[in-house]
Structure formats: structure tokens, C-alpha cells
CSV table of C-alpha atoms in Angstrom, one decimal:
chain,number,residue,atom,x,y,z
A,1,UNK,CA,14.0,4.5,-10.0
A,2,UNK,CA,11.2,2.4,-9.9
A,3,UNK,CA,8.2,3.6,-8.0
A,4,UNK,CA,7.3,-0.5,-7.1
A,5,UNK,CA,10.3,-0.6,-5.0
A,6,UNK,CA,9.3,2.5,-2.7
A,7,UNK,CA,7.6,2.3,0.7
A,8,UNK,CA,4.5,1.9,0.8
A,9,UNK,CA,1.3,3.3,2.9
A,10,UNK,CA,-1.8,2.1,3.9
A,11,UNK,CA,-5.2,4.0,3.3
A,12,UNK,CA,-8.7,3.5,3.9
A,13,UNK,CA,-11.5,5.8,2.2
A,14,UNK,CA,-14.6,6.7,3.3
A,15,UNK,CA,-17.1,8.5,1.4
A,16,UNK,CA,-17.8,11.7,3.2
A,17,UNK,CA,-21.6,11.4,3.7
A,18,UNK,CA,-23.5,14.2,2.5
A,19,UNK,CA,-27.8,14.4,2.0
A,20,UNK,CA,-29.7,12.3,-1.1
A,21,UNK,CA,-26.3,11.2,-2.8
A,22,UNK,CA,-25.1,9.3,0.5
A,23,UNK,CA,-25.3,5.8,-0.4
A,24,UNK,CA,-24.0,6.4,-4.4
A,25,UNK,CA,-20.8,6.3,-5.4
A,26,UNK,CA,-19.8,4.3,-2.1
A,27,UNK,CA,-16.2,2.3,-2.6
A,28,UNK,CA,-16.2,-1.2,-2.1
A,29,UNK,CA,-12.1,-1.5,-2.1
A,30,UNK,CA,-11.6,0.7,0.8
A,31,UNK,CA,-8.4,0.0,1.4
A,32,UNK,CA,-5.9,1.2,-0.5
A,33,UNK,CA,-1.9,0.3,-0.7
A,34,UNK,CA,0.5,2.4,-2.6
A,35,UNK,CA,3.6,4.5,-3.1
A,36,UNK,CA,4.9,6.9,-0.9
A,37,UNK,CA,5.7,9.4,-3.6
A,38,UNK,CA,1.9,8.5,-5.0
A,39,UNK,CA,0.5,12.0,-5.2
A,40,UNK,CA,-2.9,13.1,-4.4
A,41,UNK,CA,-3.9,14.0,-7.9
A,42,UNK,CA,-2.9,9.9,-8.0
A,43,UNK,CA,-5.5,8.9,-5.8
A,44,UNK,CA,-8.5,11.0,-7.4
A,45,UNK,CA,-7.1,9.6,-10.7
A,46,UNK,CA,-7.4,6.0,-9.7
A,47,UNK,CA,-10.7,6.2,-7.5
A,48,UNK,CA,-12.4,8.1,-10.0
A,49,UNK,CA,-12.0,5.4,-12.4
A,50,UNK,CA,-13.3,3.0,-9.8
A,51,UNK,CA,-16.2,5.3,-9.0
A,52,UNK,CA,-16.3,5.9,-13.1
A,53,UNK,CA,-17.0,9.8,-12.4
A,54,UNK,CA,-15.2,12.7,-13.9
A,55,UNK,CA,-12.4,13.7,-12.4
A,56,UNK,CA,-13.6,17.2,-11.4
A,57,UNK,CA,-16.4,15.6,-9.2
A,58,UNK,CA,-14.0,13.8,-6.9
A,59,UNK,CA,-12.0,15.6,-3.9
A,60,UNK,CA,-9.9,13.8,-1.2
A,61,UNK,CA,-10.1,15.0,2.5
A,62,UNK,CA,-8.4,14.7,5.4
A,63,UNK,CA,-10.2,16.2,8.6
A,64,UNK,CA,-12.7,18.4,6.4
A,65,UNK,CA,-9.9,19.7,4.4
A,66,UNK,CA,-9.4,19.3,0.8
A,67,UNK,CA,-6.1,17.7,-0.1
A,68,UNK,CA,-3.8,19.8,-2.7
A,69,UNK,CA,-3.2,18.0,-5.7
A,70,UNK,CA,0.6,17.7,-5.3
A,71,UNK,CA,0.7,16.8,-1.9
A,72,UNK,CA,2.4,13.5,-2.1
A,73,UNK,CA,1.2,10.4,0.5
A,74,UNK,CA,4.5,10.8,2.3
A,75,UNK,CA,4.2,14.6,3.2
A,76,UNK,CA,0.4,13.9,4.0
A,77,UNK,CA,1.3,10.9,6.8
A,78,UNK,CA,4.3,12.8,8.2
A,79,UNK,CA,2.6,16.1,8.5
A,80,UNK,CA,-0.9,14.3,9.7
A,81,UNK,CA,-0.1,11.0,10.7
A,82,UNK,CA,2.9,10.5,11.8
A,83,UNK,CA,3.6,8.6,15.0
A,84,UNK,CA,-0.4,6.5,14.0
A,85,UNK,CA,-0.5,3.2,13.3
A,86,UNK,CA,-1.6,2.0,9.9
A,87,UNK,CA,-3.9,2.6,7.9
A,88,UNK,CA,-4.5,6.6,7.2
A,89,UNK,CA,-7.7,7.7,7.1
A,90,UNK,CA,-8.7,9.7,4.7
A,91,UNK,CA,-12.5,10.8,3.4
A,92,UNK,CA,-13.3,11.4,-0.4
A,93,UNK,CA,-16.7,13.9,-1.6
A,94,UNK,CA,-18.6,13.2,-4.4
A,95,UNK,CA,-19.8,16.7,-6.3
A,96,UNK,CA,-23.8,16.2,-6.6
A,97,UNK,CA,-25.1,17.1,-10.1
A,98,UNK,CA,-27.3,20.2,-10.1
A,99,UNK,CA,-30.5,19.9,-11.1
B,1,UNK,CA,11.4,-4.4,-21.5
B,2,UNK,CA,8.0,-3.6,-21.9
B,3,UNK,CA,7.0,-4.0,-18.7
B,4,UNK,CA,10.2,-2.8,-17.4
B,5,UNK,CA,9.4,0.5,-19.3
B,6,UNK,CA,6.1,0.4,-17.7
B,7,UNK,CA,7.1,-0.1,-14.0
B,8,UNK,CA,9.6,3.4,-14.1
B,9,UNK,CA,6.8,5.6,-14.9
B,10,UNK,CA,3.7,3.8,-13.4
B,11,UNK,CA,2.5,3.7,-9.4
B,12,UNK,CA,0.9,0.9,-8.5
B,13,UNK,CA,-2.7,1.4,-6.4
B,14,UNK,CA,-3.6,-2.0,-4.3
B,15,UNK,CA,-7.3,-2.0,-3.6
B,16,UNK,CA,-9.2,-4.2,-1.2
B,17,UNK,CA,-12.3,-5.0,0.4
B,18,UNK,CA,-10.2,-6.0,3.7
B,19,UNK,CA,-7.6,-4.4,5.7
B,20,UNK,CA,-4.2,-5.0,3.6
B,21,UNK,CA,-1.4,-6.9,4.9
B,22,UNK,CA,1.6,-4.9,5.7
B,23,UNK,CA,4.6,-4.7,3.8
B,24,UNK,CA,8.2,-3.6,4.8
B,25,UNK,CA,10.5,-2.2,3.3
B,26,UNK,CA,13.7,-4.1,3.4
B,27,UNK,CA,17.0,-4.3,1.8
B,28,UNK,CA,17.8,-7.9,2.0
B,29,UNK,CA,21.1,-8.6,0.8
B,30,UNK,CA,23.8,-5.5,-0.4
B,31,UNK,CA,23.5,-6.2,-3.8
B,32,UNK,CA,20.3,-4.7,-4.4
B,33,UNK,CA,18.6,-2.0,-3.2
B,34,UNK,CA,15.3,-1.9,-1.1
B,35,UNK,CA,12.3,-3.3,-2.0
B,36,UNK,CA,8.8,-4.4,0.4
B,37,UNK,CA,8.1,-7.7,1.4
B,38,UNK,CA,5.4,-9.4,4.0
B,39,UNK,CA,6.1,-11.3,6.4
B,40,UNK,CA,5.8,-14.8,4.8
B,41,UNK,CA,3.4,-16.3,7.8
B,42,UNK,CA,1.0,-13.6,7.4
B,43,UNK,CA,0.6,-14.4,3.6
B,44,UNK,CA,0.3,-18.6,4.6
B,45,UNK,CA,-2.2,-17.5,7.1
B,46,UNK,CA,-4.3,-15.4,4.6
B,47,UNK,CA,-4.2,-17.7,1.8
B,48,UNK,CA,-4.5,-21.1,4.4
B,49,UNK,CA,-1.9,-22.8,2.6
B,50,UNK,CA,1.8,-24.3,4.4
B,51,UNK,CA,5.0,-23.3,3.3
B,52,UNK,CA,5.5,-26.6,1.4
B,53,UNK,CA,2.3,-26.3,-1.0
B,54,UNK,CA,3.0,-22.4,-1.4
B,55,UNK,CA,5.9,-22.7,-2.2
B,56,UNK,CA,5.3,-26.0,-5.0
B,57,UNK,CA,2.7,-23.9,-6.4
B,58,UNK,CA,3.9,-20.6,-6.9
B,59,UNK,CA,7.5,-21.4,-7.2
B,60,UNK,CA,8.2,-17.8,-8.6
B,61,UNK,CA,7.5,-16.3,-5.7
B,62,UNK,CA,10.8,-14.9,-4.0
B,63,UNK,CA,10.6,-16.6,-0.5
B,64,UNK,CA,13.8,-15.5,1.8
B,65,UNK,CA,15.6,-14.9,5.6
B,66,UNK,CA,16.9,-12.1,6.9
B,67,UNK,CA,18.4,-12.7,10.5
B,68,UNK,CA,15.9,-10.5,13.0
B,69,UNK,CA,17.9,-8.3,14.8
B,70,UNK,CA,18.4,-7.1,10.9
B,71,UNK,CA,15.3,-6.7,10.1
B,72,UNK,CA,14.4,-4.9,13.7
B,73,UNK,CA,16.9,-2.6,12.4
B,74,UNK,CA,15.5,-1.4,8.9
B,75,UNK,CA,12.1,-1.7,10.2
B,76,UNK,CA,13.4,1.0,13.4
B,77,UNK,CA,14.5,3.4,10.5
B,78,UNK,CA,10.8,3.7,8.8
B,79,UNK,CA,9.0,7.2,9.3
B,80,UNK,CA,5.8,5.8,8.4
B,81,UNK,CA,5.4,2.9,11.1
B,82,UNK,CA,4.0,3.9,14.5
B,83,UNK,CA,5.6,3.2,17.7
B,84,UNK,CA,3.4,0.3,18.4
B,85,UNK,CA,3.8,-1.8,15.2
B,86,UNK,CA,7.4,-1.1,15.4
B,87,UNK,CA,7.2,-1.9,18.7
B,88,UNK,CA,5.6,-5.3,17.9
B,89,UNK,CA,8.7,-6.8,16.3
B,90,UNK,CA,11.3,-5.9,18.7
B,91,UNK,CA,11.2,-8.8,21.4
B,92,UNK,CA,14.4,-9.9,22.5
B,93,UNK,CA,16.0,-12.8,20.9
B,94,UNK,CA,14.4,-15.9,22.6
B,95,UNK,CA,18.2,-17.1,23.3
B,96,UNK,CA,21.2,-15.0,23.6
B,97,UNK,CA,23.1,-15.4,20.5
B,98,UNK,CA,20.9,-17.8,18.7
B,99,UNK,CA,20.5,-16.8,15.0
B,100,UNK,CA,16.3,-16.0,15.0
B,101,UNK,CA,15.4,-15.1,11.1
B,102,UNK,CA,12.4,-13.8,9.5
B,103,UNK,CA,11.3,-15.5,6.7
B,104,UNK,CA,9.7,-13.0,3.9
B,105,UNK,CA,7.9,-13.2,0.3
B,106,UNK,CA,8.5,-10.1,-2.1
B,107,UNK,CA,5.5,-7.8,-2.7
B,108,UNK,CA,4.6,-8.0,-6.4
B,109,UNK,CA,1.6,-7.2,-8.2
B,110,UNK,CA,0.5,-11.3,-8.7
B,111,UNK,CA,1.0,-11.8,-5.3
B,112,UNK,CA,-1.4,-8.9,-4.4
B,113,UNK,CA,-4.0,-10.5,-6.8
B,114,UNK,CA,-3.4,-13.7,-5.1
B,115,UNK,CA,-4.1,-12.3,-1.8
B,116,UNK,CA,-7.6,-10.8,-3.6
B,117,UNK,CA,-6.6,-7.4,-3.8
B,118,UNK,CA,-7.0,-5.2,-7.4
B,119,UNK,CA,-4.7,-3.9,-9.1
B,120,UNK,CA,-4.4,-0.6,-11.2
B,121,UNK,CA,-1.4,1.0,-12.4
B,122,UNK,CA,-1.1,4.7,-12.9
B,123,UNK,CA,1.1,6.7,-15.1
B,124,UNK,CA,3.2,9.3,-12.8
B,125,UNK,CA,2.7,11.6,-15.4
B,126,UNK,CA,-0.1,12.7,-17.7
């Protein structure tokens, strides 16, 4: 099967704003279309490329809560989103270095 | 092949600056199975072009029709549209028994770049 032909969801991410780091790391492509089988581990994959940080730094969010890695897209919008209107809103954190 | 190869294992992420136009998922005709298309006016409108030039320009582009009440159909059965933008395509046939189609272009990644978006493939596994 071909993951292309699968339904897709709609996402926007928002940096979850936190002290000196707040305006680094922000994500210009917001929105975000792709599988519903897409996993979260997916996600942190492809936006820590676009952020170019390590893949440890990233976490994805929902509500304040940190997304489990194998959660796929479909379980998150039919266990939190289901019955919204497009697109799911979702918050990413970036790990500060320590100093 | 190649890319054959590469589409079974790979997801494909869209990425914009703007709100993305939707997609549906749809099987068009019984011979294939589903795949997601947009609604062909909502790609003219984005990229300001008519039907006539789209189509002479990017003739590989799959344009087609699927008769509405069809599409109201498939689009009723999705678990990830809400109420409201399922609700949006289900006016009543403008004429009882007239045969009111909706006229679709296939998702694919070109397309997506077309429309300005970025893509990135990534392997399912690894």
C-alpha cells in the first residue's frame, strides 16, 4: 500500500513559547499536510530537520501534553479532534541548551 | 520503479506558510482504489489561472468528474471531516434529477509545489 494514497490531515504548529529562547527556532511552514498513518515520531523527524536541531530537543504537544512517539495522526484527531474542523492544532517545545 | 519503490515506504509531509487547501479522499471510478484530490476550482482560484490555460500547461495533471451526490457520499463516510465542512458540500441538487458533477485534480507532490507548498518525504521506517 502506498502511504500517498491515504487520507490525509491538516496541522498547524505553533512553537510553544517559553522565556529567552521564544523567538528561535520558530517555523515558518506552519501548516503541515500529511498521512493519516504518519506517526508522531514522523512529525519530530521532519520538523526537526526544518528546525535543523537534534532530534532529542524536539517534542510535539497537544494541550500541554507530550505526544507518544507511536501515536499515529489518525488516533490523535479521533481521540482529540474528532467532530473539529480542519486544521489540528498542535504545539511543538524546543529543549533550551544548558549553560 | 525507483520512485515506485520509494512511494511504498516513504510519507509524504506538505509544508506551508498558508492554510493548505483540502483534499478528499475519493475513489473515482471502481477500478482503482482511493486516492485525495482538491476540488479543481479551489486550485484555479489559488493559482489565478482558468481551466483552459491550466489545463494547456500542466497537461499531466489528472483533471476529472464525479457526479455530486457521489461525492456527498464518500466525503459523508470520512472520520476526520467535521460536521460543518461536511456539511458544506451537501446542498440539494439545484434541479431534481439533473446530473451536478464535481470537477477534481489528483493531489500529487508537483502539484503541491505548484501551489507553493514544500515537500519532504520520510521513510516509515528507520
Amino acid at each position: 500500500h502506498y502511504y500517498r494514497f491515504d487520507e490525509h490531515v491538516l496541522l498547524c504548529l505553533e512553537k510553544q513559547s517559553s522565556g529567552k529562547e521564544k523567538n528561535k527556532h520558530i517555523l515558518q511552514h506552519k501548516y503541515v499536510r500529511c498521512s493519516v498513518r504518519a506517526q508522531v515520531r514522523h512529525l519530530r523527524r521532519v520538523l526537526c530537520c526544518r528546525l535543523e536541531l537534534p532530534l532529542q530537543h524536539v517534542q510535539i504537544l497537544f494541550n500541554n501534553e507530550v505526544l507518544p512517539d507511536h501515536m499515529t495522526l489518525k488516533q490523535l484527531w479521533l481521540s482529540r479532534w474528532f467532530g473539529k474542523p480542519a486544521p489540528l492544532l498542535l504545539n511543538y517545545s524546543v529543549k533550551e541548551k544548558r549553560r | 520503479q525507483e520512485e515506485d519503490e520509494q512511494d511504498s515506504d516513504h510519507l509524504m509531509f506538505e509544508f506551508s506558510d498558508k492554510p493548505l487547501l483540502p483534499c478528499y479522499n475519493l475513489e473515482v471510478s471502481v477500478s482503482r482504489g482511493p486516492c485525495n484530490w482538491f476540488f479543481f476550482s479551489d486550485v484555479l482560484k489559488r493559482l489565478k489561472l482558468s481551466s483552459r490555460i491550466f489545463q494547456a500547461r500542466f497537461p499531466h495533471f489528472e483533471v476529472t468528474t464525479l457526479p455530486k451526490v457521489e461525492f456527498q457520499r464518500q466525503v459523508s463516510l470520512s472520520q476526520v471531516l467535521a460536521p460543518e465542512e461536511i456539511q458544506a458540500h451537501m446542498a440539494p441538487p439545484l434541479a431534481l434529477g439533473a446530473a451536478e458533477t464535481v470537477e477534481l485534480v489528483r493531489h500529487e507532490p508537483e502539484l503541491a509545489r505548484l501551489l507553493g507548498s514544500e515537500v519532504m518525504l520520510e521513510a516509515w521506517s528507520s
